[in-house]
Coordinates of N, CA and C in Angstrom, one line a residue:
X16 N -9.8 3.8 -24.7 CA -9.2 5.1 -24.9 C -8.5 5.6 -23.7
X17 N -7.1 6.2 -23.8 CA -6.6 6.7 -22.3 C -6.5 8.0 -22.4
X18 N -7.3 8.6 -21.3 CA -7.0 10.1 -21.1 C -5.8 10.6 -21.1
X19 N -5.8 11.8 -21.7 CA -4.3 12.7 -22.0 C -4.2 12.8 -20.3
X20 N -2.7 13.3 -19.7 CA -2.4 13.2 -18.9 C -3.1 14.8 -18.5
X21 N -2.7 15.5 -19.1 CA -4.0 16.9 -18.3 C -5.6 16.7 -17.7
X22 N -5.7 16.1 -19.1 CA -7.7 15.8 -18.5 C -7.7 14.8 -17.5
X23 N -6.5 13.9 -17.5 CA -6.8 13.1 -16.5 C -6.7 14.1 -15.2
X24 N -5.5 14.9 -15.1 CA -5.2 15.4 -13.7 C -6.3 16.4 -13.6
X25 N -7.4 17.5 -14.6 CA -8.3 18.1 -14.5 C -9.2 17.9 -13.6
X26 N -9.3 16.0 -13.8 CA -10.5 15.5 -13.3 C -10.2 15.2 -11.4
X27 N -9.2 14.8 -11.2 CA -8.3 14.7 -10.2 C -8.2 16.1 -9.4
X28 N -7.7 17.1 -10.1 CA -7.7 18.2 -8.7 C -9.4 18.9 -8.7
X29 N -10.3 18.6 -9.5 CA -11.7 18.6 -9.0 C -11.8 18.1 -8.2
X30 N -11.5 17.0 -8.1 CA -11.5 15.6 -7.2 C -11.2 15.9 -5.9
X31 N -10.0 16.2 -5.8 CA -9.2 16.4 -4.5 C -10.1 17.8 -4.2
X32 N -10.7 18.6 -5.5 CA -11.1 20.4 -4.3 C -12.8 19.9 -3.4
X33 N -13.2 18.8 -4.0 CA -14.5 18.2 -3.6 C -14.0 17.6 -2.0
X34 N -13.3 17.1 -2.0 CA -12.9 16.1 -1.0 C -12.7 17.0 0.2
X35 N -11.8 18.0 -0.4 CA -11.3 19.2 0.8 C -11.7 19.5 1.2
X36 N -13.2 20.5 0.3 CA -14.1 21.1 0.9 C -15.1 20.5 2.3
X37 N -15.2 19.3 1.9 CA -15.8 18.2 2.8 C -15.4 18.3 4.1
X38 N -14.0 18.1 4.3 CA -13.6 17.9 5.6 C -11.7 17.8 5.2
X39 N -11.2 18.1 6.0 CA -9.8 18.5 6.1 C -9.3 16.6 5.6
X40 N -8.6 16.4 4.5 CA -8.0 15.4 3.9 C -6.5 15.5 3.9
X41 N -5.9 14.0 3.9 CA -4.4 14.0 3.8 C -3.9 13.0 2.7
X42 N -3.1 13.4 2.0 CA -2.4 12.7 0.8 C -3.0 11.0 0.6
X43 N -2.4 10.3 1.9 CA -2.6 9.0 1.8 C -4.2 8.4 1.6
X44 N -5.0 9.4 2.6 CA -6.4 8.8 2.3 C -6.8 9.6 0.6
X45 N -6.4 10.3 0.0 CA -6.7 10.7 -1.0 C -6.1 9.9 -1.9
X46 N -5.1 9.8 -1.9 CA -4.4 8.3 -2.6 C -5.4 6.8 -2.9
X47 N -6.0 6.5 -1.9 CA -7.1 5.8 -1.1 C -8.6 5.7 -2.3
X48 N -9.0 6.9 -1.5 CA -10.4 7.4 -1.7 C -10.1 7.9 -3.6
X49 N -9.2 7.9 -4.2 CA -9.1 8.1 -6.1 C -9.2 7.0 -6.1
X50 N -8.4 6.0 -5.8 CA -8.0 4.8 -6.0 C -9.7 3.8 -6.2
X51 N -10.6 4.6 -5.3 CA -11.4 3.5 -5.2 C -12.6 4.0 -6.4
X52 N -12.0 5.2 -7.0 CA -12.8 6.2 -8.7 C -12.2 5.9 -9.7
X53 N -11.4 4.4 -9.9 CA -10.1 4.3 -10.6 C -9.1 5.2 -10.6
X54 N -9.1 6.0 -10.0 CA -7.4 7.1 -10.4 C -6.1 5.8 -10.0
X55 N -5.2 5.8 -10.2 CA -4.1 5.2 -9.6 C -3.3 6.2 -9.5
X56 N -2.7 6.8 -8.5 CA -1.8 7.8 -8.3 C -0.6 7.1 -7.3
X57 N 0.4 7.4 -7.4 CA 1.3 7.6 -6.8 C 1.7 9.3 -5.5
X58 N 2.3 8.2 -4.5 CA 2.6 9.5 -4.1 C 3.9 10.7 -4.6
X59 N 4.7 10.4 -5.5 CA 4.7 11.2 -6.6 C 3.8 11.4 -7.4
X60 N 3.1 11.9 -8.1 CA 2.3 12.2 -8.5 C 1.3 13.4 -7.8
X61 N 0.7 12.6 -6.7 CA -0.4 13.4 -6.0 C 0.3 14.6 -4.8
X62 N 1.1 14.4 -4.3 CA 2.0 15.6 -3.5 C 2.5 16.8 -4.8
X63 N 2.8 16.9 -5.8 CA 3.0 17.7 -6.3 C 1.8 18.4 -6.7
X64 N 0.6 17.9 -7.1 CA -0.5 18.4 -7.3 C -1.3 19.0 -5.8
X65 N -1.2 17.9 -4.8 CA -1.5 19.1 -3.9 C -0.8 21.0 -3.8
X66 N 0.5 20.5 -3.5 CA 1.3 21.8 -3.7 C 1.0 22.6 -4.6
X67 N 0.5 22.3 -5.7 CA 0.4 23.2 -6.6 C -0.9 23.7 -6.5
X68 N -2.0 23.0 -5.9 CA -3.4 23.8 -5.0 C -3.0 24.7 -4.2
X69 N -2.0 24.2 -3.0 CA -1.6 25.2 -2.8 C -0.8 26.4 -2.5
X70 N 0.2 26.2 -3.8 CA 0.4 27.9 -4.3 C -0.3 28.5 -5.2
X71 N -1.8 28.2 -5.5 CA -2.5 28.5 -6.3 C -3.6 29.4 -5.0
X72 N -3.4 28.5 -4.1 CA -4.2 29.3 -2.6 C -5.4 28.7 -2.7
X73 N -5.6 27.3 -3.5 CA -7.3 26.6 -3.7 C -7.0 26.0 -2.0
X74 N -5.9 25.8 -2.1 CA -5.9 24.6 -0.7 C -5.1 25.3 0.2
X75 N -5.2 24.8 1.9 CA -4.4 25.8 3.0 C -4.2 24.2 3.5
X76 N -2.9 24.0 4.3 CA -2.4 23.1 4.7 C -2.0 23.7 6.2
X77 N -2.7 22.2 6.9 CA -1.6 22.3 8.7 C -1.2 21.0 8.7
X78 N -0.2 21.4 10.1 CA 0.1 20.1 10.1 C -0.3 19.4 11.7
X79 N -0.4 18.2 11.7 CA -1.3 17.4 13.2 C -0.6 16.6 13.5
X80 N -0.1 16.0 14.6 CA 0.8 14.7 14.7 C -0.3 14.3 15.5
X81 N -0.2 12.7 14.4 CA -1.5 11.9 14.5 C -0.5 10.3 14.9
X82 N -0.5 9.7 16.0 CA 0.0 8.7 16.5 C 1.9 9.0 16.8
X83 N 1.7 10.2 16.7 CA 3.8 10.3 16.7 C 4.1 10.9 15.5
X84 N 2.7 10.9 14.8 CA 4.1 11.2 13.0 C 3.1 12.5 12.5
X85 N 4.2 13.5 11.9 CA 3.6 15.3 11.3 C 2.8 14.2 10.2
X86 N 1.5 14.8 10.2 CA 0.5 14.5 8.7 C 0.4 16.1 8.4
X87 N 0.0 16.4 6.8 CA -0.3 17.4 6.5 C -1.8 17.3 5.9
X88 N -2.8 18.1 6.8 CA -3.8 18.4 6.1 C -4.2 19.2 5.0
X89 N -5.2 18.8 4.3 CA -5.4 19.9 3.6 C -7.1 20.3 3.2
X90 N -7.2 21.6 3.1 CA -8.4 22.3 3.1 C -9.2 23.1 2.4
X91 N -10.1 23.4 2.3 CA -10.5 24.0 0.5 C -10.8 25.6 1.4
X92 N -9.8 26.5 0.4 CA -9.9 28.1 0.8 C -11.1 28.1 0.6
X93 N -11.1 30.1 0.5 CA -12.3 30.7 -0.1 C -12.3 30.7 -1.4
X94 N -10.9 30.5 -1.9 CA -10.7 30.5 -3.4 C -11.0 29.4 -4.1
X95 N -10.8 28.6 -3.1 CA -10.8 27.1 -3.7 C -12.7 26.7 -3.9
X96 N -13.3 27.5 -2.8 CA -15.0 27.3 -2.8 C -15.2 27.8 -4.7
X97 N -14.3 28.8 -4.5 CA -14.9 29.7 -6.0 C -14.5 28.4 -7.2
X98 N -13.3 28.2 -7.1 CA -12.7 27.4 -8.0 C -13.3 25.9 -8.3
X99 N -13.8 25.5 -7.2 CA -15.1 24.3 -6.8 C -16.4 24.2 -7.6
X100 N -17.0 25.0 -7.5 CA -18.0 26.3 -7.8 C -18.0 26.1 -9.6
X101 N -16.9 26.6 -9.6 CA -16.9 26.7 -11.5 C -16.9 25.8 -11.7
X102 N -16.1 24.6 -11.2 CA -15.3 23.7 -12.2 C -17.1 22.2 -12.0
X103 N -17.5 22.8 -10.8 CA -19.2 21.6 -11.0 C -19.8 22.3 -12.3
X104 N -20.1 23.7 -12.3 CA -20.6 24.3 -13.4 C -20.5 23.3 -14.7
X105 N -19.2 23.9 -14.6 CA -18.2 23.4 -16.2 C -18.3 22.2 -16.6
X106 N -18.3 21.0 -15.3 CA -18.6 20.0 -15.6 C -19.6 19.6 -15.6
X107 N -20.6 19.9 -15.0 CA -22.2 19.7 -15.7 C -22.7 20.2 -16.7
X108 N -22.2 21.6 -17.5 CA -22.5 21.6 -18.3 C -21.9 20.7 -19.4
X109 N -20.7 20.5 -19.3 CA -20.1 19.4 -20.4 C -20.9 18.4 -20.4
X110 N -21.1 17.8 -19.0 CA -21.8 16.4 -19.0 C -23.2 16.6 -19.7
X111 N -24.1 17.7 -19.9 CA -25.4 18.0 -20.5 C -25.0 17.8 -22.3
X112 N -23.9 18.6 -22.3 CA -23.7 18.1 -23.9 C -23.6 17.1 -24.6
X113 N -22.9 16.2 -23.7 CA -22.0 15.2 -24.2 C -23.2 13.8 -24.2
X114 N -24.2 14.1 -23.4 CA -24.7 12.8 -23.2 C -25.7 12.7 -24.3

């Protein structure tokens, strides 16, 4: 069965607000680190989804030059803790029903 393309990306920016919270992440290793959850993403795909964390204000971005080249980090707000927060909820509680 293949996930609708929302639930797929539902599961995905959980994904990515878990990862942030952890420690400051960048596209590529997130690219990476799905990849090895099965996600296959593209970087079309995953740059727009960041951005849209952060004009939603779940994520705050800087930028580092790491060997010569701008990387953009990214980092889980205070909004993003809240938005983290529900969405383990939400999904443990699903996962209690379902199993």
């Amino acid at each position: 069965m293949k996930l609708s393309r929302d639930l797929f990306l539902g599961f995905v920016k959980l994904h990515i607000l878990h990862h942030a919270g952890r420690e400051p992440v960048y596209g590529m290793w997130l690219i990476e680190e799905l990849g090895r959850h099965g996600y296959r993403l593209s970087p079309g795909t995953l740059y727009p989804i960041l951005h849209g964390l952060e004009q939603e204000r779940l994520l705050a971005c800087e930028t580092r030059v790491v060997a010569g080249k701008s990387r953009k980090y990214y980092h889980l707000t205070s909004a993003g803790c809240v938005a983290l927060r529900e969405g383990r909820n939400k999904a443990s509680e699903l996962i209690k029903e379902i199993e």
